[in-house]
Short mmCIF file of C-alpha atoms in Angstrom, two decimals:
data_model
loop_
_atom_site.label_atom_id
_atom_site.label_comp_id
_atom_site.label_asym_id
_atom_site.label_seq_id
_atom_site.Cartn_x
_atom_site.Cartn_y
_atom_site.Cartn_z
CA MET N 1 0.00 0.00 0.00
CA LYS N 2 1.40 3.39 -1.00
CA SER N 3 0.44 6.91 0.04
CA PHE N 4 1.19 10.21 -1.65
CA VAL N 5 0.28 13.87 -1.27
CA SER N 6 -0.68 16.01 -4.25
CA SER N 7 1.62 19.02 -4.67
CA GLN N 8 3.64 17.66 -1.77
CA PRO N 9 6.44 20.29 -1.70
CA GLN N 10 3.96 23.17 -1.62
CA LEU N 11 1.80 21.49 1.02
CA LEU N 12 4.79 20.73 3.25
CA SER N 13 5.99 24.33 2.94
CA GLN N 14 2.55 25.62 3.96
CA MET N 15 2.40 23.24 6.91
CA ASN N 16 5.83 24.40 8.07
CA GLU N 17 4.73 28.03 7.85
CA ARG N 18 1.66 27.32 9.95
CA MET N 19 3.84 25.45 12.45
CA VAL N 20 6.12 28.49 12.85
CA LEU N 21 3.11 30.74 13.41
CA ARG N 22 1.71 28.36 16.04
CA VAL N 23 5.03 28.27 17.89
CA LEU N 24 5.21 32.06 18.05
CA GLN N 25 1.55 32.35 19.06
CA ALA N 26 2.10 29.94 21.94
CA ASN N 27 5.53 31.14 23.09
CA GLY N 28 5.91 34.77 22.07
CA PRO N 29 8.96 36.25 20.29
CA ARG N 30 11.75 33.75 19.70
CA SER N 31 14.95 33.42 17.72
CA ARG N 32 15.03 31.17 14.67
CA ALA N 33 17.05 28.62 16.62
CA GLU N 34 14.48 28.61 19.43
CA VAL N 35 11.63 28.17 16.95
CA ALA N 36 13.43 25.19 15.41
CA ARG N 37 13.96 23.64 18.84
CA LEU N 38 10.37 24.18 19.99
CA ALA N 39 8.97 22.85 16.72
CA GLY N 40 11.37 19.90 16.58
CA VAL N 41 12.49 20.60 13.02
CA THR N 42 15.73 21.58 11.31
CA ALA N 43 17.10 25.12 11.05
CA PRO N 44 16.84 25.14 7.20
CA THR N 45 13.16 24.17 7.44
CA VAL N 46 12.48 27.08 9.80
CA SER N 47 14.55 29.48 7.70
CA LYS N 48 12.56 28.72 4.55
CA ALA N 49 9.21 29.07 6.34
CA VAL N 50 10.27 32.30 8.03
CA SER N 51 11.40 33.85 4.74
CA SER N 52 7.98 33.18 3.21
CA LEU N 53 6.14 34.56 6.25
CA LEU N 54 8.29 37.70 6.32
CA ARG N 55 7.43 38.32 2.67
CA SER N 56 3.72 37.83 3.38
CA GLY N 57 3.84 40.40 6.20
CA MET N 58 2.71 37.99 8.92
CA LEU N 59 6.05 38.02 10.74
CA GLU N 60 8.53 40.69 11.78
CA GLU N 61 12.18 40.29 12.68
CA PHE N 62 13.64 42.72 15.21
CA ASP N 63 16.80 43.36 17.20
CA THR N 64 16.91 42.71 20.93
CA SER N 65 19.50 44.01 23.36
CA GLU N 66 23.11 43.18 22.66
CA THR N 67 24.43 39.71 23.42
CA MET N 68 27.54 38.94 25.49
CA ARG N 69 29.65 39.41 22.37
CA GLY N 70 28.21 42.85 21.73
CA ARG N 71 26.04 41.94 18.75
CA PRO N 72 22.24 42.49 18.75
CA ALA N 73 20.25 39.25 18.62
CA LYS N 74 17.58 38.84 15.94
CA ARG N 75 14.20 37.60 17.08
CA LEU N 76 10.93 36.81 15.35
CA ARG N 77 7.44 37.88 16.35
CA LEU N 78 3.96 37.98 14.87
CA ALA N 79 3.62 41.25 12.98
CA GLU N 80 2.51 44.05 15.30
CA VAL N 81 4.16 47.16 13.82
CA THR N 82 3.96 46.64 10.06
CA ALA N 83 0.64 44.76 9.86
CA GLN N 84 -2.77 44.77 11.54
CA VAL N 85 -6.11 42.99 11.58
CA VAL N 86 -9.51 44.51 12.28
CA GLY N 87 -12.16 43.18 14.67
CA VAL N 88 -15.77 44.28 14.15
CA VAL N 89 -18.57 43.65 16.67
CA ILE N 90 -22.11 44.02 15.36
CA ASP N 91 -24.47 44.64 18.27
CA SER N 92 -27.30 46.82 19.53
CA PRO N 93 -27.38 49.71 20.21
CA THR N 94 -23.67 50.14 19.32
CA CYS N 95 -21.20 48.56 16.93
CA ARG N 96 -17.51 48.50 17.83
CA ILE N 97 -14.29 48.26 15.84
CA VAL N 98 -10.75 47.56 16.99
CA THR N 99 -7.39 47.09 15.28
CA THR N 100 -4.55 44.95 16.59
CA GLY N 101 -1.33 43.39 15.44
CA LEU N 102 -1.23 39.66 14.83
CA ASP N 103 -0.37 39.23 18.50
CA GLY N 104 -4.05 39.96 19.16
CA ARG N 105 -3.52 42.47 21.97
CA VAL N 106 -6.76 44.43 21.73
CA GLY N 107 -5.76 46.98 24.36
CA SER N 108 -2.83 48.25 22.29
CA GLY N 109 -4.85 48.92 19.13
CA THR N 110 -7.18 51.64 17.87
CA HIS N 111 -10.79 51.58 19.06
CA ALA N 112 -13.88 53.12 17.47
CA GLU N 113 -17.63 52.73 17.82
CA PHE N 114 -20.76 53.98 16.13
CA LYS N 115 -24.50 53.75 16.72
CA THR N 116 -26.06 50.75 14.99
CA PRO N 117 -27.83 52.22 11.95
CA ARG N 118 -31.38 51.59 10.79
CA THR N 119 -30.51 49.94 7.46
CA TYR N 120 -28.15 47.24 6.29
CA GLY N 121 -26.75 49.44 3.52
CA GLN N 122 -25.82 52.11 6.05
CA LEU N 123 -24.21 49.48 8.28
CA VAL N 124 -21.94 48.37 5.44
CA ASP N 125 -21.14 51.99 4.57
CA ASP N 126 -20.28 52.83 8.19
CA ILE N 127 -17.96 49.83 8.56
CA VAL N 128 -16.26 50.57 5.23
CA GLU N 129 -15.73 54.21 6.27
CA GLN N 130 -14.29 53.24 9.66
CA VAL N 131 -12.01 50.51 8.31
CA SER N 132 -10.84 52.69 5.40
CA SER N 133 -9.77 55.39 7.84
CA LEU N 134 -7.91 52.81 9.93
CA GLN N 135 -6.11 51.60 6.81
CA LEU N 136 -4.60 55.05 6.33
CA VAL N 137 -2.16 54.51 9.19
CA GLY N 138 1.25 54.95 7.58
CA GLY N 139 3.20 51.80 6.77
CA VAL N 140 0.70 49.37 8.32
CA ASN N 141 -0.75 46.67 6.08
CA THR N 142 -4.29 45.48 6.93
CA LEU N 143 -4.45 41.71 6.44
CA GLY N 144 -8.10 40.95 7.17
CA ILE N 145 -11.27 41.53 9.18
CA GLY N 146 -12.97 39.35 11.79
CA ILE N 147 -16.66 40.01 12.48
CA SER N 148 -18.73 39.01 15.53
CA LEU N 149 -22.38 38.77 14.44
CA PRO N 150 -25.47 38.07 16.60
CA GLY N 151 -28.31 35.74 15.71
CA LEU N 152 -28.66 32.70 13.44
CA PHE N 153 -25.75 32.53 10.99
CA ASP N 154 -25.53 29.87 8.26
CA SER N 155 -21.80 29.14 8.19
CA ARG N 156 -22.10 27.12 4.97
CA GLU N 157 -23.48 30.02 2.97
CA GLY N 158 -21.96 32.84 5.01
CA ARG N 159 -25.45 34.30 5.43
CA SER N 160 -27.25 35.79 8.41
CA ILE N 161 -30.63 34.08 8.64
CA LEU N 162 -32.27 35.77 11.62
CA SER N 163 -30.89 38.31 14.06
CA PRO N 164 -33.56 39.16 16.64
CA ASN N 165 -31.51 42.01 18.12
CA VAL N 166 -29.95 43.41 14.91
CA PRO N 167 -32.61 42.57 12.29
CA ILE N 168 -31.06 44.80 9.62
CA THR N 169 -28.56 41.96 9.00
CA ASN N 170 -31.28 39.38 8.22
CA ASP N 171 -30.69 37.52 4.94
CA SER N 172 -27.40 39.34 4.33
CA CYS N 173 -23.87 38.15 3.59
CA LEU N 174 -21.91 40.74 5.54
CA GLY N 175 -18.51 39.09 5.13
CA ARG N 176 -18.86 38.84 1.38
CA ASP N 177 -20.20 42.39 1.02
CA LEU N 178 -17.39 43.92 3.08
CA SER N 179 -14.76 41.86 1.27
CA GLU N 180 -16.01 43.13 -2.09
CA ARG N 181 -16.01 46.75 -0.90
CA LEU N 182 -12.67 46.69 0.93
CA GLY N 183 -10.69 44.05 -0.97
CA LEU N 184 -9.83 42.28 2.30
CA GLU N 185 -10.38 38.78 3.63
CA CYS N 186 -13.35 38.76 6.02
CA VAL N 187 -14.36 36.05 8.47
CA VAL N 188 -17.76 36.09 10.20
CA LEU N 189 -18.33 34.35 13.54
CA GLN N 190 -21.59 33.94 15.40
CA GLU N 191 -21.06 36.01 18.55
CA SER N 192 -21.17 33.08 20.99
CA ASP N 193 -18.49 31.32 18.95
CA ALA N 194 -16.48 34.55 18.96
CA LEU N 195 -16.63 34.59 22.76
CA CYS N 196 -15.41 30.97 22.85
CA LEU N 197 -12.38 31.91 20.73
CA ALA N 198 -11.72 34.97 22.90
CA GLU N 199 -11.71 32.89 26.07
CA ARG N 200 -9.50 30.23 24.54
CA HIS N 201 -6.93 32.68 23.19
CA TYR N 202 -6.96 35.43 25.80
CA GLY N 203 -8.99 34.28 28.81
CA LEU N 204 -9.24 31.36 31.22
CA ALA N 205 -9.78 28.60 28.63
CA ARG N 206 -6.21 28.35 27.32
CA GLY N 207 -5.44 24.67 26.88
CA VAL N 208 -9.04 23.68 27.70
CA ASP N 209 -10.72 21.54 25.02
CA ASP N 210 -14.16 21.05 26.60
CA PHE N 211 -16.08 24.11 27.78
CA ALA N 212 -19.27 26.05 27.19
CA MET N 213 -19.85 29.79 26.92
CA LEU N 214 -23.21 31.30 27.90
CA ASP N 215 -23.63 34.83 26.60
CA ALA N 216 -26.37 36.63 28.54
CA SER N 217 -25.77 40.17 27.28
CA THR N 218 -27.98 41.64 24.54
CA GLY N 219 -29.70 38.28 24.14
CA ILE N 220 -28.77 34.76 25.23
CA GLY N 221 -26.57 32.51 23.15
CA LEU N 222 -24.50 29.42 23.76
CA GLY N 223 -21.16 28.32 22.36
CA VAL N 224 -19.82 24.83 23.07
CA LEU N 225 -16.31 23.50 22.49
CA ILE N 226 -16.01 19.70 22.50
CA GLY N 227 -12.65 18.04 21.93
CA GLY N 228 -11.21 21.36 20.84
CA ARG N 229 -13.83 21.93 18.13
CA LEU N 230 -16.79 24.29 18.14
CA LEU N 231 -20.16 22.54 18.07
CA LYS N 232 -21.81 24.07 15.00
CA GLY N 233 -24.70 21.82 13.98
CA LYS N 234 -25.60 21.00 10.37
CA SER N 235 -25.81 24.62 9.22
CA GLY N 236 -23.92 26.36 12.00
CA LEU N 237 -27.13 27.16 13.90
CA ALA N 238 -26.40 25.28 17.14
CA GLY N 239 -26.54 27.07 20.49
CA GLU N 240 -29.70 29.19 20.24
CA ILE N 241 -30.71 28.52 23.83
CA GLY N 242 -32.09 32.05 24.17
CA HIS N 243 -35.13 31.16 22.10
CA LEU N 244 -36.42 28.36 24.30
CA PRO N 245 -40.09 29.22 25.03
CA MET N 246 -40.40 30.06 28.73
CA VAL N 247 -43.43 32.30 29.33
CA GLU N 248 -46.73 31.66 27.58
CA ASP N 249 -48.00 34.93 26.10
CA GLY N 250 -44.87 36.66 27.45
CA LEU N 251 -43.01 39.60 25.97
CA GLU N 252 -42.53 39.63 22.22
CA CYS N 253 -39.00 38.54 21.25
CA GLY N 254 -37.07 39.80 18.27
CA CYS N 255 -37.42 36.33 16.74
CA GLY N 256 -41.19 36.93 16.38
CA ARG N 257 -42.30 34.59 19.17
CA ARG N 258 -43.30 35.43 22.72
CA GLY N 259 -41.79 34.59 26.08
CA CYS N 260 -38.34 33.44 24.90
CA LEU N 261 -35.68 32.86 27.54
CA GLU N 262 -33.65 35.90 26.49
CA THR N 263 -36.59 38.22 27.17
CA ILE N 264 -36.41 37.38 30.90
CA ALA N 265 -32.78 36.40 31.62
CA SER N 266 -30.34 38.75 29.85
CA ASP N 267 -28.63 42.08 30.49
CA ARG N 268 -31.26 43.66 28.27
CA ALA N 269 -34.06 42.02 30.28
CA LEU N 270 -32.66 43.38 33.56
CA ALA N 271 -32.21 46.85 32.04
CA ARG N 272 -35.81 46.81 30.82
CA LEU N 273 -37.15 45.90 34.28
CA VAL N 274 -35.10 48.63 35.96
CA SER N 275 -36.07 51.20 33.33
CA GLN N 276 -39.76 50.43 33.86
CA ARG N 277 -39.43 50.97 37.61
CA VAL N 278 -37.45 54.24 37.50
CA GLY N 279 -39.48 55.68 34.63
CA ARG N 280 -36.68 56.29 32.18
CA GLU N 281 -34.61 54.18 29.82
CA MET N 282 -31.32 53.00 31.30
CA SER N 283 -28.54 50.94 29.76
CA ILE N 284 -26.89 48.09 31.63
CA GLU N 285 -23.72 50.21 31.85
CA GLN N 286 -25.63 53.05 33.53
CA ILE N 287 -27.26 50.61 35.93
CA VAL N 288 -23.92 49.08 36.94
CA GLU N 289 -22.43 52.52 37.57
CA GLN N 290 -25.37 53.78 39.66
CA VAL N 291 -25.58 50.64 41.80
CA ARG N 292 -21.86 50.80 42.50
CA THR N 293 -22.12 54.43 43.60
CA GLY N 294 -25.07 53.69 45.87
CA ARG N 295 -27.68 55.61 43.86
CA LEU N 296 -29.72 52.58 42.79
CA ASP N 297 -30.85 49.24 44.23
CA VAL N 298 -31.78 46.50 41.74
CA THR N 299 -32.16 43.57 44.11
CA ALA N 300 -35.79 43.00 43.11
CA GLU N 301 -34.98 43.00 39.40
CA TRP N 302 -32.05 40.65 39.93
CA GLU N 303 -34.31 38.19 41.75
CA ALA N 304 -36.66 38.19 38.73
CA VAL N 305 -33.79 37.46 36.33
CA GLU N 306 -31.79 35.05 38.49
CA ARG N 307 -34.02 31.97 38.25
CA PRO N 308 -34.38 31.88 34.42
CA LEU N 309 -30.66 32.64 34.05
CA ALA N 310 -29.88 29.71 36.38
CA PHE N 311 -32.18 27.59 34.19
CA ALA N 312 -29.94 28.44 31.21
CA LEU N 313 -26.86 27.34 33.15
CA VAL N 314 -28.56 24.14 34.34
CA THR N 315 -29.68 23.27 30.83
CA THR N 316 -26.14 23.71 29.52
CA ILE N 317 -24.58 21.65 32.30
CA ASN N 318 -27.09 18.80 32.06
CA LEU N 319 -26.95 18.61 28.26
CA PHE N 320 -23.23 19.04 27.56
CA ASN N 321 -21.40 18.13 30.81
CA PRO N 322 -18.71 20.80 30.19
CA GLN N 323 -15.46 20.91 32.11
CA THR N 324 -15.99 24.66 32.55
CA LEU N 325 -19.01 26.88 31.93
CA PHE N 326 -18.16 30.54 31.31
CA VAL N 327 -20.81 33.23 31.74
CA HIS N 328 -20.55 36.49 29.80
CA SER N 329 -22.79 39.19 31.26
CA ARG N 330 -22.47 42.80 32.41
CA MET N 331 -25.17 42.47 35.09
CA LEU N 332 -22.81 40.25 37.08
CA ASP N 333 -20.60 43.34 37.48
CA ILE N 334 -23.31 44.94 39.62
CA ASP N 335 -22.53 42.96 42.75
CA GLY N 336 -20.15 40.06 43.29
CA ALA N 337 -22.76 38.43 45.52
CA PHE N 338 -25.09 38.07 42.51
CA PHE N 339 -22.72 35.61 40.86
CA GLU N 340 -22.42 33.55 44.03
CA ARG N 341 -26.19 33.41 44.34
CA LEU N 342 -26.46 32.35 40.69
CA ILE N 343 -24.05 29.45 41.28
CA GLN N 344 -25.95 28.36 44.40
CA ARG N 345 -29.28 28.37 42.57
CA THR N 346 -27.73 26.47 39.67
CA ALA N 347 -26.40 23.86 42.09
CA SER N 348 -29.88 23.39 43.57
CA MET N 349 -31.42 22.78 40.11
CA ALA N 350 -28.76 20.84 38.17
CA LEU N 351 -28.02 17.13 38.20
CA ALA N 352 -25.59 16.74 41.10
CA PRO N 353 -22.94 14.63 39.28
CA SER N 354 -22.92 16.97 36.27
CA PHE N 355 -22.69 20.06 38.46
CA ALA N 356 -19.85 18.52 40.48
CA ASP N 357 -17.88 17.96 37.26
CA CYS N 358 -18.30 21.58 36.08
CA ARG N 359 -16.52 24.76 37.15
CA ILE N 360 -18.55 27.95 36.59
CA GLU N 361 -16.51 31.09 35.86
CA ARG N 362 -17.04 34.66 34.73
CA ALA N 363 -15.86 35.03 31.15
CA ARG N 364 -12.85 37.29 30.68
CA GLY N 365 -12.80 37.48 26.90
CA SER N 366 -14.78 39.99 24.84
CA LYS N 367 -16.52 39.87 21.47
CA ARG N 368 -13.87 42.23 20.10
CA GLU N 369 -11.16 39.77 21.14
CA GLY N 370 -13.20 36.97 19.58
CA ALA N 371 -13.48 38.79 16.26
CA VAL N 372 -9.72 39.39 16.30
CA ALA N 373 -8.98 35.77 17.23
CA GLY N 374 -11.23 34.60 14.40
CA ILE N 375 -9.38 36.46 11.66
CA ILE N 376 -5.96 35.57 13.10
CA GLU N 377 -6.92 31.87 13.20
CA HIS N 378 -8.17 32.13 9.63
CA LEU N 379 -4.98 33.74 8.38
CA THR N 380 -2.89 31.14 10.22
CA ASP N 381 -4.89 28.14 9.04
CA ALA N 382 -5.00 29.50 5.50
CA ARG N 383 -1.27 28.73 5.23
CA VAL N 384 -2.55 25.24 4.40
CA SER N 385 -5.22 25.87 1.79
CA GLU N 386 -8.54 24.05 1.89
CA SER N 387 -7.75 22.40 -1.43
CA HIS N 388 -4.65 20.78 0.11
CA ALA N 389 -6.25 19.88 3.42
CA HIS N 390 -8.00 16.92 1.80
CA SER N 391 -5.41 15.98 -0.82
CA VAL N 392 -3.97 12.90 0.89
CA ASN N 393 -4.77 9.75 -1.06
CA VAL N 394 -4.07 6.14 -0.14
CA LEU N 395 -3.60 3.47 -2.81
#
């Protein structure tokens, strides 16, 4: 029996390039010799891969302090001065944009935001305007855009099917439309999946292959990582826990039905209850700030939201038995005691063995970091093209 790989030299070169990128992502700046040692390959192999990556703009080589012999040492790093990627978060009522180097450090980049417009065409125009202005930074090459998008997203077609909270994106192909306008590679991630990537790259899930992410912010969504792979479902529509029917004849949800879980257990649900009581519209950010400064008490509203939110956690734990369950929500910033109460209620409702196996943590990653992680992963994995990924044949 004989095996062969089509276009073997090109495929091996691409795999070596991806390997170098992975080593630098995991270990930070390193010399060529250190990369070779960490990757377990020869110096010539690393040298060839590095040369290609330097030409592509994905790597930079820089001088460190002088060595014992008085000569500066050359080191490699993911491009952070000469190249950038863009992260875009589509949300309501505000969209956010950030630029970073390929190291993914969101805090060191440029940040911008704009009010979510009323039409899809204006949304595309606003993003194009913002990204175009960011591209004008002298000497910095923009390599691609990652987009965090709420709602049902068909990953096969790259099309938004239904976004209850940002309906202007319904039946649109935002990645394709932006790519055509800007001439850049664009990757779209459903926002719960973006949060999973953010936690795995920049948060508490580094090295964790089995975890779940419950997003209880604008709506409620669920991302699940099993064996290191995102659970997507047939069309990429898995995880829509927020649209479980909970209250018969309840509040109308953006999905068109009534009484969905996200109408009673999200940041937006809490903000709506508080706004009704005080007689004016308040955002979750305003509520957090006023509670912390002693000007507002939302204990009653939290009690109304706590039980259905615990139900979401229990459902996730009982169904998926995750090693860790991360919760992404601004209302948990109001009072640290709220999170402890949420865990206690979850423990009282969940299957005891499943709860005992699961650690519940506040998420540290953001949707901006997830959008950035998505485009960086895409650019890294693209070193081995899809056409070559399945080109191994066995005779």
